[in-house]
mmCIF file with all atom_site columns, C-alpha atoms in Angstrom:
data_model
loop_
_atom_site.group_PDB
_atom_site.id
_atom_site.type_symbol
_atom_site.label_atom_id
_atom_site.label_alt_id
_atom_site.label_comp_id
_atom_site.label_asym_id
_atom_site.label_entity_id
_atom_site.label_seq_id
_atom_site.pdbx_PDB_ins_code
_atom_site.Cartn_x
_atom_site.Cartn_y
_atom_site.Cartn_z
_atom_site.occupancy
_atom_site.B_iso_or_equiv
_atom_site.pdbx_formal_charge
_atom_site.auth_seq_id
_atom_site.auth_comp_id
_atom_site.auth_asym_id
_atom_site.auth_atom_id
_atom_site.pdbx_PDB_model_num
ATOM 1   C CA . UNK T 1 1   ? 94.134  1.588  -65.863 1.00 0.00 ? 1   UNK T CA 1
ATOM 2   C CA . UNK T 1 2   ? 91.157  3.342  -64.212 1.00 0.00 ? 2   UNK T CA 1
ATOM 3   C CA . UNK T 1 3   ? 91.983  6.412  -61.923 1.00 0.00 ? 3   UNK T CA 1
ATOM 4   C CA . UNK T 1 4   ? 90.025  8.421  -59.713 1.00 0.00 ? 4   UNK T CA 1
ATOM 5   C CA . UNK T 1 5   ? 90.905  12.569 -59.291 1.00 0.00 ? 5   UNK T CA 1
ATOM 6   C CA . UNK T 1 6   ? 89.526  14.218 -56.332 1.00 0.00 ? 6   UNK T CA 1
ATOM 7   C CA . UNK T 1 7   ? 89.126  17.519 -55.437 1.00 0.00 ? 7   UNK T CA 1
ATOM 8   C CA . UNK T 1 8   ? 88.177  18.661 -51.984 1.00 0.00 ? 8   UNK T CA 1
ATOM 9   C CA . UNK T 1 9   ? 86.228  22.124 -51.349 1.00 0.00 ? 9   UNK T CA 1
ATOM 10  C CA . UNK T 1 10  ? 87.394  25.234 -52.818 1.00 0.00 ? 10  UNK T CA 1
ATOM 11  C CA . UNK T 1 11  ? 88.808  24.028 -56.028 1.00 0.00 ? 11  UNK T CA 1
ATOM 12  C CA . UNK T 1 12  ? 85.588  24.268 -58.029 1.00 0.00 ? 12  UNK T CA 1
ATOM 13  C CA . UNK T 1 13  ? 86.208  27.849 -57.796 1.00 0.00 ? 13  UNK T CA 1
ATOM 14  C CA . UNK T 1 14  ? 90.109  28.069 -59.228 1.00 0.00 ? 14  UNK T CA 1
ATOM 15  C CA . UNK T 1 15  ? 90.061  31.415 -61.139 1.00 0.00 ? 15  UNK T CA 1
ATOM 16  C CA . UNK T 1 16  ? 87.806  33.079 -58.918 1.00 0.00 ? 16  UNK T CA 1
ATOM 17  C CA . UNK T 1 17  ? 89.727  32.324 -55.648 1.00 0.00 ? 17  UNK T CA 1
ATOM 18  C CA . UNK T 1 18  ? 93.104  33.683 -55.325 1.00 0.00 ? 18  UNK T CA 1
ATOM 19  C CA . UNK T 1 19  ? 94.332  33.946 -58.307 1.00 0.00 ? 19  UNK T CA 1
ATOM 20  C CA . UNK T 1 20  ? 97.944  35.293 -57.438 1.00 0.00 ? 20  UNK T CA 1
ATOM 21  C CA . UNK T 1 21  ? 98.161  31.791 -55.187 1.00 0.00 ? 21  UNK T CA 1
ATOM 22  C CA . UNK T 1 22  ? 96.009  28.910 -57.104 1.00 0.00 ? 22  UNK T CA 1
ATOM 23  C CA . UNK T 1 23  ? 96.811  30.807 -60.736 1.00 0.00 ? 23  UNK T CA 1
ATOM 24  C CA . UNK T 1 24  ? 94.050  32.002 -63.234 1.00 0.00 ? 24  UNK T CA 1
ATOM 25  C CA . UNK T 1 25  ? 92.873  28.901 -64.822 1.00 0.00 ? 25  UNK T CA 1
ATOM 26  C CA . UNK T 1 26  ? 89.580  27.458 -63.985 1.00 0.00 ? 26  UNK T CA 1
ATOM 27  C CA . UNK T 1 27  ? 88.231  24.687 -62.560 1.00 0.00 ? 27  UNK T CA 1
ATOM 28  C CA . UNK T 1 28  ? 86.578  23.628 -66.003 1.00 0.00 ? 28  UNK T CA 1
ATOM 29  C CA . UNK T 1 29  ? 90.583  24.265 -67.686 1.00 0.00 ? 29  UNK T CA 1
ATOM 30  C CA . UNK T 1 30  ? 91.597  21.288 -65.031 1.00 0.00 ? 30  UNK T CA 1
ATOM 31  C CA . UNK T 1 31  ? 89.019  19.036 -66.146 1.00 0.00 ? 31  UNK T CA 1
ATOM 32  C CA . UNK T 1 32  ? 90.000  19.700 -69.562 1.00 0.00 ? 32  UNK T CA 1
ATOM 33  C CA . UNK T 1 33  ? 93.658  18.846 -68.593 1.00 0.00 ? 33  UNK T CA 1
ATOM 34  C CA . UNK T 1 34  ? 92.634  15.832 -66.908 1.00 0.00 ? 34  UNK T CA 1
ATOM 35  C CA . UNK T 1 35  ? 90.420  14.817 -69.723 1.00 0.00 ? 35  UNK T CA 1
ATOM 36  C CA . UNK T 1 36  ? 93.133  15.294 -72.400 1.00 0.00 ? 36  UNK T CA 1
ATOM 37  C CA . UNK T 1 37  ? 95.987  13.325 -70.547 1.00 0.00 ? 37  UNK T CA 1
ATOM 38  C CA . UNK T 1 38  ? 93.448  10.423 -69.896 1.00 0.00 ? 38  UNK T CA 1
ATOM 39  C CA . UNK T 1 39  ? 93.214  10.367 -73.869 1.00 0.00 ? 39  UNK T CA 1
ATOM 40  C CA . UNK T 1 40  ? 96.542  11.002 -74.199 1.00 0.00 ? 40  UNK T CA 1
ATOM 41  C CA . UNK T 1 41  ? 97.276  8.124  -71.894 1.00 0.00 ? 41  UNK T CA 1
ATOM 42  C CA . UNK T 1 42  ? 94.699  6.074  -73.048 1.00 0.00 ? 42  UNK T CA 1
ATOM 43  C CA . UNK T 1 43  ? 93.258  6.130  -69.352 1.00 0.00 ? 43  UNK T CA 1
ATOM 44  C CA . UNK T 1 44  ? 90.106  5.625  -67.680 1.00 0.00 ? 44  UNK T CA 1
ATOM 45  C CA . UNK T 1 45  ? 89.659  8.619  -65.036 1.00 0.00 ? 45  UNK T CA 1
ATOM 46  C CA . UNK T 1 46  ? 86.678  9.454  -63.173 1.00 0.00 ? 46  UNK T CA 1
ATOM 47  C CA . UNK T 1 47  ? 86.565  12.843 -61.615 1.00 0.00 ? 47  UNK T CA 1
ATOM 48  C CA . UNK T 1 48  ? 84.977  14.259 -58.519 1.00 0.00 ? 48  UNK T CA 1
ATOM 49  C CA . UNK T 1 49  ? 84.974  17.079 -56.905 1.00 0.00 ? 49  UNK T CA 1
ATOM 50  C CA . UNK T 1 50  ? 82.961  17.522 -53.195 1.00 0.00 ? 50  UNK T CA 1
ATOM 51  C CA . UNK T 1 51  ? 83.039  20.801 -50.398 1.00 0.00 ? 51  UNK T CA 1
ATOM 52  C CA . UNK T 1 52  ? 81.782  18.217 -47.972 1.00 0.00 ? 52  UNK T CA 1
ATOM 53  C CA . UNK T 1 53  ? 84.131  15.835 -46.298 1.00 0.00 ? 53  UNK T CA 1
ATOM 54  C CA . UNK T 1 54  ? 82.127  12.973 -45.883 1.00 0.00 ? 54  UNK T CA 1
ATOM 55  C CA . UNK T 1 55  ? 81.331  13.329 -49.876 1.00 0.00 ? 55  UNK T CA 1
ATOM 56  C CA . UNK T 1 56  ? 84.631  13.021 -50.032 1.00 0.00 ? 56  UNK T CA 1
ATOM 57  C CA . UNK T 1 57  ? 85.134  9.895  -47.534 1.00 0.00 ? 57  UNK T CA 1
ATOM 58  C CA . UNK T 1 58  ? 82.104  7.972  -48.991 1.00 0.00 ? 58  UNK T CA 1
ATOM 59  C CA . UNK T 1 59  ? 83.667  8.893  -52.542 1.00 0.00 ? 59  UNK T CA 1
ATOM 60  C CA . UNK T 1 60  ? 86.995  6.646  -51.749 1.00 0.00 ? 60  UNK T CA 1
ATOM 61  C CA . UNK T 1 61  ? 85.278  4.271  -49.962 1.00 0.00 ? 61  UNK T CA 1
ATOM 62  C CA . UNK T 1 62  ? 83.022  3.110  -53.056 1.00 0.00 ? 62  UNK T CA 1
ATOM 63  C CA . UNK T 1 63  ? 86.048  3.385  -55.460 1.00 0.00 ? 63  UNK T CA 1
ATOM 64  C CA . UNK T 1 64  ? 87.655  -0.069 -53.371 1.00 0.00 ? 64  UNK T CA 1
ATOM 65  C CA . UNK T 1 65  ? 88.382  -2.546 -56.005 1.00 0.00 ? 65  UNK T CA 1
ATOM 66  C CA . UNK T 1 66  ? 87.484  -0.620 -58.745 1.00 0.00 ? 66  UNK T CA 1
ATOM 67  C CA . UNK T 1 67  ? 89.695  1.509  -59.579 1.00 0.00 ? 67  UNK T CA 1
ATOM 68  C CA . UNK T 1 68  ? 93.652  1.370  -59.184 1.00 0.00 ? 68  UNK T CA 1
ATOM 69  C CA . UNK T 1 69  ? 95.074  4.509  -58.311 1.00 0.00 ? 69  UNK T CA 1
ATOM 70  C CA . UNK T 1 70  ? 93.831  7.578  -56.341 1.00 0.00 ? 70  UNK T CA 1
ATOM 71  C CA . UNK T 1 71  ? 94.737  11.775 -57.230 1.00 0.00 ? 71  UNK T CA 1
ATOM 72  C CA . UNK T 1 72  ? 93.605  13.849 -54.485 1.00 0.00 ? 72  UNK T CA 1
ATOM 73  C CA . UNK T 1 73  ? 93.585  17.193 -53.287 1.00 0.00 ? 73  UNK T CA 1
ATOM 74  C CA . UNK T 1 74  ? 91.833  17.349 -50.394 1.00 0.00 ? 74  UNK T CA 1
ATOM 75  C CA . UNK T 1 75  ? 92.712  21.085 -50.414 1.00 0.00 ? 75  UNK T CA 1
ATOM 76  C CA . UNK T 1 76  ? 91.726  22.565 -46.692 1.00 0.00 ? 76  UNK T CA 1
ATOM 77  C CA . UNK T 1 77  ? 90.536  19.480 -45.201 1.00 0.00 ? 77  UNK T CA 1
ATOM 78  C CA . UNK T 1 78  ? 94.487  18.098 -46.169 1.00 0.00 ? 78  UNK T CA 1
ATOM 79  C CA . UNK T 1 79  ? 95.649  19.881 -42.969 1.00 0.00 ? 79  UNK T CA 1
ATOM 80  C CA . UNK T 1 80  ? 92.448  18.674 -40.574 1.00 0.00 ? 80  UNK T CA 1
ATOM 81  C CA . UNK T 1 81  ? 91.031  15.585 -42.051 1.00 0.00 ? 81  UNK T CA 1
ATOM 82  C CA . UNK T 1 82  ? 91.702  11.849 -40.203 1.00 0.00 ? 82  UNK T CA 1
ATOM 83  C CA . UNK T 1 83  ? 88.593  10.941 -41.709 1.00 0.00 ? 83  UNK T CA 1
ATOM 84  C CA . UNK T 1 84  ? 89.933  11.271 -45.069 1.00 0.00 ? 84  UNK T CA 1
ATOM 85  C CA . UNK T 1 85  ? 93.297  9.856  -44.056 1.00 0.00 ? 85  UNK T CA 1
ATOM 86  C CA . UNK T 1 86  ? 91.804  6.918  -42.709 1.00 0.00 ? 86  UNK T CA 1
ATOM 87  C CA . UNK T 1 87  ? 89.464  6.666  -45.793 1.00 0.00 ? 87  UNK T CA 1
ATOM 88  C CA . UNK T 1 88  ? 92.614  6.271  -47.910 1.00 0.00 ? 88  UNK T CA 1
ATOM 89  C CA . UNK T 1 89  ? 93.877  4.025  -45.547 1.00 0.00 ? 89  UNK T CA 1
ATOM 90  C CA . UNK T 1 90  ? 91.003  1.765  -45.823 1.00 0.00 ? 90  UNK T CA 1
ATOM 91  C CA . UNK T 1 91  ? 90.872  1.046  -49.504 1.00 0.00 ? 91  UNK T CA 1
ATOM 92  C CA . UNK T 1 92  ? 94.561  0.343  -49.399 1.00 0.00 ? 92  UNK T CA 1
ATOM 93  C CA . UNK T 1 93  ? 94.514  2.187  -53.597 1.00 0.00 ? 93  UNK T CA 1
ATOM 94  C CA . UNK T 1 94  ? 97.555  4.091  -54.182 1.00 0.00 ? 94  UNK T CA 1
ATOM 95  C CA . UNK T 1 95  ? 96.973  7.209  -53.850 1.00 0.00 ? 95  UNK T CA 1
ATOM 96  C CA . UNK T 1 96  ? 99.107  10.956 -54.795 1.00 0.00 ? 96  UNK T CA 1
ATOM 97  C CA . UNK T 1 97  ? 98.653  13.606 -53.339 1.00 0.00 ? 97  UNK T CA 1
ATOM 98  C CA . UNK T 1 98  ? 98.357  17.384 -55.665 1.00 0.00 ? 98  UNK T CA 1
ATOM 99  C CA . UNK T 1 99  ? 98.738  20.804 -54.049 1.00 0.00 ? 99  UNK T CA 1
ATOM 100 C CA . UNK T 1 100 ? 98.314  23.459 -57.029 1.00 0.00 ? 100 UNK T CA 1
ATOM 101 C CA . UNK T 1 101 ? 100.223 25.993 -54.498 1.00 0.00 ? 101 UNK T CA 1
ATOM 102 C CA . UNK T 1 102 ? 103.584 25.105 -52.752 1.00 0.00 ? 102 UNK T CA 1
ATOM 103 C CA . UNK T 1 103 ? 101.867 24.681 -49.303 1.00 0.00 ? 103 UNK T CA 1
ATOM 104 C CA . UNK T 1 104 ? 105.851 24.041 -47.880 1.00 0.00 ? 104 UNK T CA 1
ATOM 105 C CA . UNK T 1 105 ? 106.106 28.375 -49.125 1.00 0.00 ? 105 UNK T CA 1
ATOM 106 C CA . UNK T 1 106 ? 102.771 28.842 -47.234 1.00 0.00 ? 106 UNK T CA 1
ATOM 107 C CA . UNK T 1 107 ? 101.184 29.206 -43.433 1.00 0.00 ? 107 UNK T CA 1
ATOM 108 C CA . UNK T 1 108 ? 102.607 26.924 -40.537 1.00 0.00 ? 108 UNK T CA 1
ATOM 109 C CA . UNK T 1 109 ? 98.956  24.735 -40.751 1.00 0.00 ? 109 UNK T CA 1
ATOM 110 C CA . UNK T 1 110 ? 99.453  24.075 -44.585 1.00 0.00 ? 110 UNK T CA 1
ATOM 111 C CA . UNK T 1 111 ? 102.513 21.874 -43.728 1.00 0.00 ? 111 UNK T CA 1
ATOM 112 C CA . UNK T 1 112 ? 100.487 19.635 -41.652 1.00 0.00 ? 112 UNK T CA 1
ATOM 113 C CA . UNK T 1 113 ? 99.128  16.469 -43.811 1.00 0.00 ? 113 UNK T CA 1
ATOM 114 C CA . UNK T 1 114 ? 97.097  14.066 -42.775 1.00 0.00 ? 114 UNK T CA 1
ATOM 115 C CA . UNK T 1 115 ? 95.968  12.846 -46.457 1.00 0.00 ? 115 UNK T CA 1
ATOM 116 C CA . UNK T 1 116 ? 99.328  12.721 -47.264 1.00 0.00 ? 116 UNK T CA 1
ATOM 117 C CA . UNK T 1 117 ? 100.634 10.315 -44.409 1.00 0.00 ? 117 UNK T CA 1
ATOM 118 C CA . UNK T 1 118 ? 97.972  7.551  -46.920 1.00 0.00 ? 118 UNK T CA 1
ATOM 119 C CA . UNK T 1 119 ? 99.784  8.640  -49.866 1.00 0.00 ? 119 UNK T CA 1
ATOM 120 C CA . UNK T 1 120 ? 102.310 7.060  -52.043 1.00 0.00 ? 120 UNK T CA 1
ATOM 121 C CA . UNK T 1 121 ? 103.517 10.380 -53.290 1.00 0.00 ? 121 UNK T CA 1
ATOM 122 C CA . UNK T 1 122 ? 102.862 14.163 -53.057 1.00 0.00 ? 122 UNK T CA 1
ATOM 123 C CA . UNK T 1 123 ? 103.205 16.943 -55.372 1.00 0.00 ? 123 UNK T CA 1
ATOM 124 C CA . UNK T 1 124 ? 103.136 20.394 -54.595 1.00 0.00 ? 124 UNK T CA 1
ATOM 125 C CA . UNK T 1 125 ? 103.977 24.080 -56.413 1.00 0.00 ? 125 UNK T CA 1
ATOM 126 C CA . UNK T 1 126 ? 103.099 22.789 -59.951 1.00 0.00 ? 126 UNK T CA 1
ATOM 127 C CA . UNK T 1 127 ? 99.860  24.455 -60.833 1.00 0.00 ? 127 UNK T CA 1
ATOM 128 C CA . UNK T 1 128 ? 97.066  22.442 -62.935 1.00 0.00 ? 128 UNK T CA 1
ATOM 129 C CA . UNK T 1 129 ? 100.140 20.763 -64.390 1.00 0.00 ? 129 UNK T CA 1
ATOM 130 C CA . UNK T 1 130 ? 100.556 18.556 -60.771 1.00 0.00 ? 130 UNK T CA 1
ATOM 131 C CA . UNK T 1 131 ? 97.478  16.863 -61.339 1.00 0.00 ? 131 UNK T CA 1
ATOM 132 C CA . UNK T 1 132 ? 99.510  15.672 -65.208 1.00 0.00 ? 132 UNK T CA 1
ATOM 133 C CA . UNK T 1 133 ? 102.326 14.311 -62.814 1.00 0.00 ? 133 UNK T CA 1
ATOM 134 C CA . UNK T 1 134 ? 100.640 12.966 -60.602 1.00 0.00 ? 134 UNK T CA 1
ATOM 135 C CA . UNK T 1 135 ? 98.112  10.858 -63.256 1.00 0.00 ? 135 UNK T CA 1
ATOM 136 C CA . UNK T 1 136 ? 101.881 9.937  -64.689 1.00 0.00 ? 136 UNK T CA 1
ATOM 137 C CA . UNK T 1 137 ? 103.583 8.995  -61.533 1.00 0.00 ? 137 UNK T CA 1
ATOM 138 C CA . UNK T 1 138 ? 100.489 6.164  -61.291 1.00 0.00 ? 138 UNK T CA 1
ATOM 139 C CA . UNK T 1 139 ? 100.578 5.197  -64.543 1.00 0.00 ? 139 UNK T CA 1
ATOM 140 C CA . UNK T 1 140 ? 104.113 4.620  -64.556 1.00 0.00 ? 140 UNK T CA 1
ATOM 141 C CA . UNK T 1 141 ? 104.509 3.228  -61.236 1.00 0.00 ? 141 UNK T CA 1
ATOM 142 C CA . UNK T 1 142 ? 101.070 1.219  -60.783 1.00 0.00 ? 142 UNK T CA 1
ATOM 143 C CA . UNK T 1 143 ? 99.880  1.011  -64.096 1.00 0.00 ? 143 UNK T CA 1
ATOM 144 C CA . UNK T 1 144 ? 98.836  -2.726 -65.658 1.00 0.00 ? 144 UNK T CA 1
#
């Protein structure tokens, strides 16, 4: 099963950025964790990270039949972006949605998801370890 994980802007500095909301591990600790539960797994995942939304658009648009399920946090552009939404939409590739922080515990605009309304599932509140559940959720639900 081949998986893509994307990370919208921002999330190439966990450790650095708010650590009392996002935690203290770094962005290089969730590409370990990523890394060791596609081994684990005996997965093939592709990672990406962009701070540019239509990185992130052109990103899921080449992944269309060639990969089978989709991890995303589109991090800010989650509560703005039909682009991205659409994008997911397009490529039809189940997709689940991570949010490291509980963004239901957070500002009013955090609850709003576009991304989300393309996803299958969503995970929020779990730290690094969401990305884990949500790599789990596909291979358990979508896997071949």
């Amino acid at each position: 099963m081949k998986i893509l994980v994307i990370n919208g802007p921002n999330i190439n500095m966990l450790g650095i950025r708010e650590p009392g909301i996002y935690g203290k591990n770094t962005f290089a600790d969730l590409l370990v964790l990523i890394a060791q539960t596609a081994r684990e797994e005996n997965l093939d995942i592709e990672q990406f990270q962009s701070n540019h939304e239509g990185a992130l658009v052109d990103k899921i648009q080449e992944c269309y039949g060639k990969v089978d399920g989709i991890v995303i946090n589109p991090a800010a552009y989650t509560h703005t972006s039909v682009a991205i939404l659409d994008a997911l939409k397009s490529v039809s590739i189940p997709a689940v949605e991570v949010h490291i922080s509980d963004v239901d515990a957070r500002e009013s605009f955090r609850q709003i998801s576009y991304a989300g309304m393309a996803c299958v599932h969503t995970i929020k509140g779990q730290g690094l370890e969401g990305y884990r559940q949500a790599i789990l959720y596909l291979k358990q639900n979508y896997g071949k």
